[in-house]
Amino acid sequence: MVYELYYWDGIQGRGEFVRLALEEAGADYVDVARQPGRGTAAMLKIMDDRGAACPPFAPPFLKVDDVIIPHVANILFYLGPKLKLAPQDEVLRYVANGLQLTITDFVAEVHDTHHPIATSLYYEDQKEAAKARSAAFIADRVPKFLGYFERVLQQNSDGRGHIVGTALSYVDLSLFQVIEGLSYAFPVAMRGYAKRYPGLAALHESVRQRSNIAGYLASPRRLAFNEDGIFRHYPELDSAG
């Protein structure tokens, strides 16, 4: 089975949470927007399909044969059991999905630090509002979310360092990406985070050292963070905290 991932070319964005799961599992997948001859046009064609019963609203979405699955948490809920990246216990799969949806909420708040007024405006058009939003995000929201994930990790005392169940799951991979992104966007605010959140720091390092992930991170398939994605580094926003 070949999975087709549709997401914007040139940025990690929300698509990266899906890529990490596919890469860790060694799955056969195609990053469609980066393919010559297909690119973004192929993605937009599916989104604009007037004949489809329910075309996806926005990327990322996954195409498997004739089935299209939208939204990061929904995609990972589907892929998790197939890639052996979800707990075998059905109840724990719903727990994992809930954690992933919480990550989705957190990522939306990250986005709003640099686009607090409107996504249709450039960052430069809303810099002052972004400074205020980022200060509150760094002071209040980062500790709230990371503190929650740290607590869940610690309470999963039999999890061998994993946040749900006893083996690596897509939620662990997504938390790795969250820490990577926050460290890029807010290096000052994240300085010394390992002392405050030792469980998350250990999880991040253990994921980084996994052979498939390490190979992916060193490959051209892993796009670099940049100021077009969700995690953006603007020094003036980092210091706002």
PDB file of C-alpha atoms in Angstrom:
ATOM      1  CA  MET A   1       0.000   0.000   0.000  1.00  0.00           C
ATOM      2  CA  VAL A   2       1.299   3.432  -0.975  1.00  0.00           C
ATOM      3  CA  TYR A   3       0.098   6.361   1.103  1.00  0.00           C
ATOM      4  CA  GLU A   4      -0.255   9.731  -0.614  1.00  0.00           C
ATOM      5  CA  LEU A   5       0.282  12.705   1.693  1.00  0.00           C
ATOM      6  CA  TYR A   6      -0.991  16.071   0.520  1.00  0.00           C
ATOM      7  CA  TYR A   7       0.421  19.199   2.114  1.00  0.00           C
ATOM      8  CA  TRP A   8       1.976  22.509   1.085  1.00  0.00           C
ATOM      9  CA  ASP A   9       5.454  22.249  -0.372  1.00  0.00           C
ATOM     10  CA  GLY A  10       8.333  24.098   1.291  1.00  0.00           C
ATOM     11  CA  ILE A  11       7.145  23.957   4.908  1.00  0.00           C
ATOM     12  CA  GLN A  12       6.958  21.353   7.645  1.00  0.00           C
ATOM     13  CA  GLY A  13       3.695  22.700   9.067  1.00  0.00           C
ATOM     14  CA  ARG A  14       0.995  20.319  10.196  1.00  0.00           C
ATOM     15  CA  GLY A  15       2.030  17.808   7.578  1.00  0.00           C
ATOM     16  CA  GLU A  16       5.185  17.047   9.551  1.00  0.00           C
ATOM     17  CA  PHE A  17       3.244  15.254  12.272  1.00  0.00           C
ATOM     18  CA  VAL A  18       2.067  12.765   9.647  1.00  0.00           C
ATOM     19  CA  ARG A  19       5.473  12.523   7.955  1.00  0.00           C
ATOM     20  CA  LEU A  20       7.151  11.552  11.220  1.00  0.00           C
ATOM     21  CA  ALA A  21       4.781   8.619  11.702  1.00  0.00           C
ATOM     22  CA  LEU A  22       5.255   7.422   8.128  1.00  0.00           C
ATOM     23  CA  GLU A  23       9.038   7.772   8.358  1.00  0.00           C
ATOM     24  CA  GLU A  24       9.315   5.996  11.701  1.00  0.00           C
ATOM     25  CA  ALA A  25       7.303   3.074  10.352  1.00  0.00           C
ATOM     26  CA  GLY A  26       9.297   2.914   7.123  1.00  0.00           C
ATOM     27  CA  ALA A  27       6.004   3.191   5.240  1.00  0.00           C
ATOM     28  CA  ASP A  28       5.815   3.551   1.487  1.00  0.00           C
ATOM     29  CA  TYR A  29       4.473   7.061   0.965  1.00  0.00           C
ATOM     30  CA  VAL A  30       4.520   9.889  -1.536  1.00  0.00           C
ATOM     31  CA  ASP A  31       4.742  13.561  -0.533  1.00  0.00           C
ATOM     32  CA  VAL A  32       2.580  14.638  -3.458  1.00  0.00           C
ATOM     33  CA  ALA A  33       3.170  18.398  -3.479  1.00  0.00           C
ATOM     34  CA  ARG A  34       6.921  17.809  -3.779  1.00  0.00           C
ATOM     35  CA  GLN A  35       6.588  15.540  -6.801  1.00  0.00           C
ATOM     36  CA  PRO A  36       7.547  16.982 -10.187  1.00  0.00           C
ATOM     37  CA  GLY A  37       4.551  17.135 -12.471  1.00  0.00           C
ATOM     38  CA  ARG A  38       2.025  16.963  -9.643  1.00  0.00           C
ATOM     39  CA  GLY A  39       2.907  19.501  -7.009  1.00  0.00           C
ATOM     40  CA  THR A  40       0.418  21.762  -5.274  1.00  0.00           C
ATOM     41  CA  ALA A  41      -1.916  21.669  -8.280  1.00  0.00           C
ATOM     42  CA  ALA A  42      -2.750  18.022  -7.565  1.00  0.00           C
ATOM     43  CA  MET A  43      -3.657  18.900  -3.985  1.00  0.00           C
ATOM     44  CA  LEU A  44      -5.827  21.862  -4.959  1.00  0.00           C
ATOM     45  CA  LYS A  45      -7.630  19.766  -7.556  1.00  0.00           C
ATOM     46  CA  ILE A  46      -8.861  17.399  -4.846  1.00  0.00           C
ATOM     47  CA  MET A  47      -9.826  20.254  -2.540  1.00  0.00           C
ATOM     48  CA  ASP A  48     -11.769  22.018  -5.309  1.00  0.00           C
ATOM     49  CA  ASP A  49     -13.552  18.902  -6.572  1.00  0.00           C
ATOM     50  CA  ARG A  50     -17.193  19.971  -6.958  1.00  0.00           C
ATOM     51  CA  GLY A  51     -18.268  16.407  -7.666  1.00  0.00           C
ATOM     52  CA  ALA A  52     -16.969  14.927  -4.408  1.00  0.00           C
ATOM     53  CA  ALA A  53     -19.399  14.298  -1.572  1.00  0.00           C
ATOM     54  CA  CYS A  54     -17.092  15.841   1.027  1.00  0.00           C
ATOM     55  CA  PRO A  55     -13.773  17.201  -0.276  1.00  0.00           C
ATOM     56  CA  PRO A  56     -11.161  18.127   2.354  1.00  0.00           C
ATOM     57  CA  PHE A  57     -11.283  21.725   3.586  1.00  0.00           C
ATOM     58  CA  ALA A  58      -7.522  22.106   3.954  1.00  0.00           C
ATOM     59  CA  PRO A  59      -4.332  20.033   3.987  1.00  0.00           C
ATOM     60  CA  PRO A  60      -2.901  17.866   5.291  1.00  0.00           C
ATOM     61  CA  PHE A  61      -4.952  14.967   4.044  1.00  0.00           C
ATOM     62  CA  LEU A  62      -4.042  11.399   3.243  1.00  0.00           C
ATOM     63  CA  LYS A  63      -5.226   9.474   0.192  1.00  0.00           C
ATOM     64  CA  VAL A  64      -5.373   5.692   0.446  1.00  0.00           C
ATOM     65  CA  ASP A  65      -6.733   4.146  -2.730  1.00  0.00           C
ATOM     66  CA  ASP A  66     -10.020   6.039  -3.192  1.00  0.00           C
ATOM     67  CA  VAL A  67     -10.349   7.129   0.439  1.00  0.00           C
ATOM     68  CA  ILE A  68      -9.352  10.627   1.564  1.00  0.00           C
ATOM     69  CA  ILE A  69      -8.698  11.217   5.272  1.00  0.00           C
ATOM     70  CA  PRO A  70      -8.341  14.852   6.436  1.00  0.00           C
ATOM     71  CA  HIS A  71      -6.966  16.448   9.638  1.00  0.00           C
ATOM     72  CA  VAL A  72      -3.788  15.467  11.470  1.00  0.00           C
ATOM     73  CA  ALA A  73      -5.375  13.734  14.465  1.00  0.00           C
ATOM     74  CA  ASN A  74      -7.832  11.901  12.216  1.00  0.00           C
ATOM     75  CA  ILE A  75      -5.042  10.759   9.888  1.00  0.00           C
ATOM     76  CA  LEU A  76      -2.916   9.524  12.793  1.00  0.00           C
ATOM     77  CA  PHE A  77      -5.904   7.777  14.387  1.00  0.00           C
ATOM     78  CA  TYR A  78      -6.257   5.872  11.097  1.00  0.00           C
ATOM     79  CA  LEU A  79      -2.536   5.234  10.566  1.00  0.00           C
ATOM     80  CA  GLY A  80      -1.620   4.389  14.155  1.00  0.00           C
ATOM     81  CA  PRO A  81      -2.804   0.745  14.228  1.00  0.00           C
ATOM     82  CA  LYS A  82      -1.666   0.090  10.649  1.00  0.00           C
ATOM     83  CA  LEU A  83       1.849   1.378  11.334  1.00  0.00           C
ATOM     84  CA  LYS A  84       2.033  -0.208  14.804  1.00  0.00           C
ATOM     85  CA  LEU A  85       2.217   3.265  16.334  1.00  0.00           C
ATOM     86  CA  ALA A  86      -0.899   3.041  18.499  1.00  0.00           C
ATOM     87  CA  PRO A  87      -1.728   1.032  21.621  1.00  0.00           C
ATOM     88  CA  GLN A  88      -3.354  -2.340  21.000  1.00  0.00           C
ATOM     89  CA  ASP A  89      -5.944  -1.631  23.675  1.00  0.00           C
ATOM     90  CA  GLU A  90      -8.962   0.087  22.104  1.00  0.00           C
ATOM     91  CA  VAL A  91      -9.577   2.367  25.075  1.00  0.00           C
ATOM     92  CA  LEU A  92      -5.981   3.562  25.019  1.00  0.00           C
ATOM     93  CA  ARG A  93      -6.346   4.358  21.327  1.00  0.00           C
ATOM     94  CA  TYR A  94      -9.010   6.879  22.245  1.00  0.00           C
ATOM     95  CA  VAL A  95      -6.713   8.230  24.952  1.00  0.00           C
ATOM     96  CA  ALA A  96      -3.989   8.644  22.332  1.00  0.00           C
ATOM     97  CA  ASN A  97      -6.437  10.425  20.037  1.00  0.00           C
ATOM     98  CA  GLY A  98      -7.394  12.789  22.854  1.00  0.00           C
ATOM     99  CA  LEU A  99      -3.740  13.625  23.465  1.00  0.00           C
ATOM    100  CA  GLN A 100      -3.224  14.248  19.761  1.00  0.00           C
ATOM    101  CA  LEU A 101      -6.235  16.559  19.666  1.00  0.00           C
ATOM    102  CA  THR A 102      -4.727  18.474  22.584  1.00  0.00           C
ATOM    103  CA  ILE A 103      -1.530  18.833  20.558  1.00  0.00           C
ATOM    104  CA  THR A 104      -3.699  20.164  17.716  1.00  0.00           C
ATOM    105  CA  ASP A 105      -5.052  22.845  20.067  1.00  0.00           C
ATOM    106  CA  PHE A 106      -1.520  23.734  21.151  1.00  0.00           C
ATOM    107  CA  VAL A 107      -0.258  24.007  17.570  1.00  0.00           C
ATOM    108  CA  ALA A 108      -3.137  26.355  16.728  1.00  0.00           C
ATOM    109  CA  GLU A 109      -2.027  28.618  19.571  1.00  0.00           C
ATOM    110  CA  VAL A 110       1.556  28.531  18.285  1.00  0.00           C
ATOM    111  CA  HIS A 111       0.300  29.732  14.906  1.00  0.00           C
ATOM    112  CA  ASP A 112      -1.603  32.573  16.527  1.00  0.00           C
ATOM    113  CA  THR A 113       1.531  33.999  18.138  1.00  0.00           C
ATOM    114  CA  HIS A 114       2.609  35.377  14.764  1.00  0.00           C
ATOM    115  CA  HIS A 115      -0.868  35.769  13.240  1.00  0.00           C
ATOM    116  CA  PRO A 116      -3.036  36.907  16.151  1.00  0.00           C
ATOM    117  CA  ILE A 117      -5.424  39.084  14.116  1.00  0.00           C
ATOM    118  CA  ALA A 118      -5.903  37.440  10.726  1.00  0.00           C
ATOM    119  CA  THR A 119      -4.220  34.810   8.580  1.00  0.00           C
ATOM    120  CA  SER A 120      -4.930  37.032   5.571  1.00  0.00           C
ATOM    121  CA  LEU A 121      -2.542  39.687   6.912  1.00  0.00           C
ATOM    122  CA  TYR A 122       1.229  39.528   6.789  1.00  0.00           C
ATOM    123  CA  TYR A 123       3.100  39.176  10.068  1.00  0.00           C
ATOM    124  CA  GLU A 124       4.480  42.700   9.549  1.00  0.00           C
ATOM    125  CA  ASP A 125       0.902  44.024   9.589  1.00  0.00           C
ATOM    126  CA  GLN A 126       0.223  42.698  13.085  1.00  0.00           C
ATOM    127  CA  LYS A 127       3.589  42.800  14.860  1.00  0.00           C
ATOM    128  CA  GLU A 128       2.463  44.695  17.942  1.00  0.00           C
ATOM    129  CA  ALA A 129      -0.470  42.362  18.496  1.00  0.00           C
ATOM    130  CA  ALA A 130       1.878  39.427  17.923  1.00  0.00           C
ATOM    131  CA  LYS A 131       4.220  40.681  20.650  1.00  0.00           C
ATOM    132  CA  ALA A 132       1.379  40.840  23.146  1.00  0.00           C
ATOM    133  CA  ARG A 133       0.048  37.442  22.101  1.00  0.00           C
ATOM    134  CA  SER A 134       3.493  35.839  22.287  1.00  0.00           C
ATOM    135  CA  ALA A 135       4.181  37.260  25.748  1.00  0.00           C
ATOM    136  CA  ALA A 136       0.984  35.674  27.053  1.00  0.00           C
ATOM    137  CA  PHE A 137       1.705  32.455  25.169  1.00  0.00           C
ATOM    138  CA  ILE A 138       5.190  32.116  26.653  1.00  0.00           C
ATOM    139  CA  ALA A 139       4.127  33.097  30.170  1.00  0.00           C
ATOM    140  CA  ASP A 140       0.875  31.146  30.404  1.00  0.00           C
ATOM    141  CA  ARG A 141       0.147  28.742  27.581  1.00  0.00           C
ATOM    142  CA  VAL A 142       3.514  27.009  27.168  1.00  0.00           C
ATOM    143  CA  PRO A 143       3.668  26.054  30.882  1.00  0.00           C
ATOM    144  CA  LYS A 144       0.024  24.966  30.806  1.00  0.00           C
ATOM    145  CA  PHE A 145       0.402  22.622  27.827  1.00  0.00           C
ATOM    146  CA  LEU A 146       3.919  21.333  28.506  1.00  0.00           C
ATOM    147  CA  GLY A 147       3.069  20.954  32.183  1.00  0.00           C
ATOM    148  CA  TYR A 148       0.054  18.855  31.267  1.00  0.00           C
ATOM    149  CA  PHE A 149       2.019  16.580  28.927  1.00  0.00           C
ATOM    150  CA  GLU A 150       4.783  16.234  31.515  1.00  0.00           C
ATOM    151  CA  ARG A 151       2.238  15.213  34.156  1.00  0.00           C
ATOM    152  CA  VAL A 152       0.636  12.615  31.875  1.00  0.00           C
ATOM    153  CA  LEU A 153       4.084  11.199  31.076  1.00  0.00           C
ATOM    154  CA  GLN A 154       4.980  10.925  34.749  1.00  0.00           C
ATOM    155  CA  GLN A 155       1.635   9.345  35.636  1.00  0.00           C
ATOM    156  CA  ASN A 156       2.117   6.697  32.959  1.00  0.00           C
ATOM    157  CA  SER A 157       4.648   5.130  35.300  1.00  0.00           C
ATOM    158  CA  ASP A 158       4.707   1.791  33.467  1.00  0.00           C
ATOM    159  CA  GLY A 159       5.027   3.429  30.066  1.00  0.00           C
ATOM    160  CA  ARG A 160       8.818   3.103  29.726  1.00  0.00           C
ATOM    161  CA  GLY A 161       9.072   6.781  28.913  1.00  0.00           C
ATOM    162  CA  HIS A 162       6.093   6.838  26.540  1.00  0.00           C
ATOM    163  CA  ILE A 163       3.058   9.036  27.062  1.00  0.00           C
ATOM    164  CA  VAL A 164       0.405   6.404  26.371  1.00  0.00           C
ATOM    165  CA  GLY A 165       0.721   2.640  26.591  1.00  0.00           C
ATOM    166  CA  THR A 166       4.087   0.919  26.912  1.00  0.00           C
ATOM    167  CA  ALA A 167       5.525   1.396  23.417  1.00  0.00           C
ATOM    168  CA  LEU A 168       6.244   4.195  20.994  1.00  0.00           C
ATOM    169  CA  SER A 169       3.119   5.825  19.588  1.00  0.00           C
ATOM    170  CA  TYR A 170       2.400   8.602  17.133  1.00  0.00           C
ATOM    171  CA  VAL A 171       1.728  10.869  20.116  1.00  0.00           C
ATOM    172  CA  ASP A 172       5.372  10.485  21.218  1.00  0.00           C
ATOM    173  CA  LEU A 173       6.470  11.449  17.710  1.00  0.00           C
ATOM    174  CA  SER A 174       4.179  14.470  17.714  1.00  0.00           C
ATOM    175  CA  LEU A 175       5.502  15.637  21.073  1.00  0.00           C
ATOM    176  CA  PHE A 176       9.005  15.377  19.633  1.00  0.00           C
ATOM    177  CA  GLN A 177       7.929  17.731  16.848  1.00  0.00           C
ATOM    178  CA  VAL A 178       6.332  20.144  19.318  1.00  0.00           C
ATOM    179  CA  ILE A 179       9.571  20.418  21.295  1.00  0.00           C
ATOM    180  CA  GLU A 180      11.585  20.791  18.073  1.00  0.00           C
ATOM    181  CA  GLY A 181       9.294  23.547  16.879  1.00  0.00           C
ATOM    182  CA  LEU A 182       9.157  25.451  20.149  1.00  0.00           C
ATOM    183  CA  SER A 183      12.943  25.279  20.475  1.00  0.00           C
ATOM    184  CA  TYR A 184      13.273  26.796  17.006  1.00  0.00           C
ATOM    185  CA  ALA A 185      10.624  29.483  17.457  1.00  0.00           C
ATOM    186  CA  PHE A 186      11.348  30.457  21.061  1.00  0.00           C
ATOM    187  CA  PRO A 187      14.945  29.473  21.920  1.00  0.00           C
ATOM    188  CA  VAL A 188      15.174  32.007  24.765  1.00  0.00           C
ATOM    189  CA  ALA A 189      11.894  30.944  26.346  1.00  0.00           C
ATOM    190  CA  MET A 190      12.756  27.249  25.942  1.00  0.00           C
ATOM    191  CA  ARG A 191      16.232  27.610  27.441  1.00  0.00           C
ATOM    192  CA  GLY A 192      16.519  25.175  30.353  1.00  0.00           C
ATOM    193  CA  TYR A 193      13.178  23.532  29.575  1.00  0.00           C
ATOM    194  CA  ALA A 194      14.662  20.091  30.320  1.00  0.00           C
ATOM    195  CA  LYS A 195      14.897  20.919  34.022  1.00  0.00           C
ATOM    196  CA  ARG A 196      11.257  21.974  34.114  1.00  0.00           C
ATOM    197  CA  TYR A 197       9.987  19.094  31.971  1.00  0.00           C
ATOM    198  CA  PRO A 198      12.457  16.189  32.342  1.00  0.00           C
ATOM    199  CA  GLY A 199      10.037  13.587  31.012  1.00  0.00           C
ATOM    200  CA  LEU A 200       9.417  15.512  27.810  1.00  0.00           C
ATOM    201  CA  ALA A 201      13.138  16.166  27.405  1.00  0.00           C
ATOM    202  CA  ALA A 202      13.909  12.452  27.749  1.00  0.00           C
ATOM    203  CA  LEU A 203      11.136  11.523  25.321  1.00  0.00           C
ATOM    204  CA  HIS A 204      12.399  14.082  22.801  1.00  0.00           C
ATOM    205  CA  GLU A 205      15.921  12.702  22.965  1.00  0.00           C
ATOM    206  CA  SER A 206      14.809   9.076  22.730  1.00  0.00           C
ATOM    207  CA  VAL A 207      12.775   9.806  19.594  1.00  0.00           C
ATOM    208  CA  ARG A 208      15.667  11.717  18.030  1.00  0.00           C
ATOM    209  CA  GLN A 209      17.931   8.696  18.493  1.00  0.00           C
ATOM    210  CA  ARG A 210      15.610   6.197  16.807  1.00  0.00           C
ATOM    211  CA  SER A 211      17.290   4.941  13.655  1.00  0.00           C
ATOM    212  CA  ASN A 212      14.496   5.755  11.202  1.00  0.00           C
ATOM    213  CA  ILE A 213      13.929   9.188  12.703  1.00  0.00           C
ATOM    214  CA  ALA A 214      17.652   9.984  12.801  1.00  0.00           C
ATOM    215  CA  GLY A 215      17.940   8.975   9.168  1.00  0.00           C
ATOM    216  CA  TYR A 216      14.967  11.105   8.236  1.00  0.00           C
ATOM    217  CA  LEU A 217      16.261  14.159  10.090  1.00  0.00           C
ATOM    218  CA  ALA A 218      19.572  13.891   8.233  1.00  0.00           C
ATOM    219  CA  SER A 219      17.896  13.492   4.844  1.00  0.00           C
ATOM    220  CA  PRO A 220      16.628  16.095   2.353  1.00  0.00           C
ATOM    221  CA  ARG A 221      13.108  14.802   3.005  1.00  0.00           C
ATOM    222  CA  ARG A 222      13.136  16.709   6.309  1.00  0.00           C
ATOM    223  CA  LEU A 223      12.401  20.308   5.408  1.00  0.00           C
ATOM    224  CA  ALA A 224      14.055  22.990   7.506  1.00  0.00           C
ATOM    225  CA  PHE A 225      12.026  25.231   9.785  1.00  0.00           C
ATOM    226  CA  ASN A 226      11.386  28.588   8.169  1.00  0.00           C
ATOM    227  CA  GLU A 227       9.309  31.723   8.527  1.00  0.00           C
ATOM    228  CA  ASP A 228       6.526  30.446   6.289  1.00  0.00           C
ATOM    229  CA  GLY A 229       5.528  27.582   8.549  1.00  0.00           C
ATOM    230  CA  ILE A 230       3.730  27.291  11.870  1.00  0.00           C
ATOM    231  CA  PHE A 231       6.826  27.415  14.057  1.00  0.00           C
ATOM    232  CA  ARG A 232       8.521  30.706  13.156  1.00  0.00           C
ATOM    233  CA  HIS A 233      11.461  32.393  14.833  1.00  0.00           C
ATOM    234  CA  TYR A 234      11.049  36.123  15.265  1.00  0.00           C
ATOM    235  CA  PRO A 235      13.504  37.334  17.951  1.00  0.00           C
ATOM    236  CA  GLU A 236      11.171  40.135  18.997  1.00  0.00           C
ATOM    237  CA  LEU A 237       8.467  37.595  19.865  1.00  0.00           C
ATOM    238  CA  ASP A 238      10.813  35.339  21.801  1.00  0.00           C
ATOM    239  CA  SER A 239      12.039  38.209  23.957  1.00  0.00           C
ATOM    240  CA  ALA A 240       8.449  39.290  24.525  1.00  0.00           C
ATOM    241  CA  GLY A 241       8.231  36.538  27.110  1.00  0.00           C
TER     242      GLY A 241
END
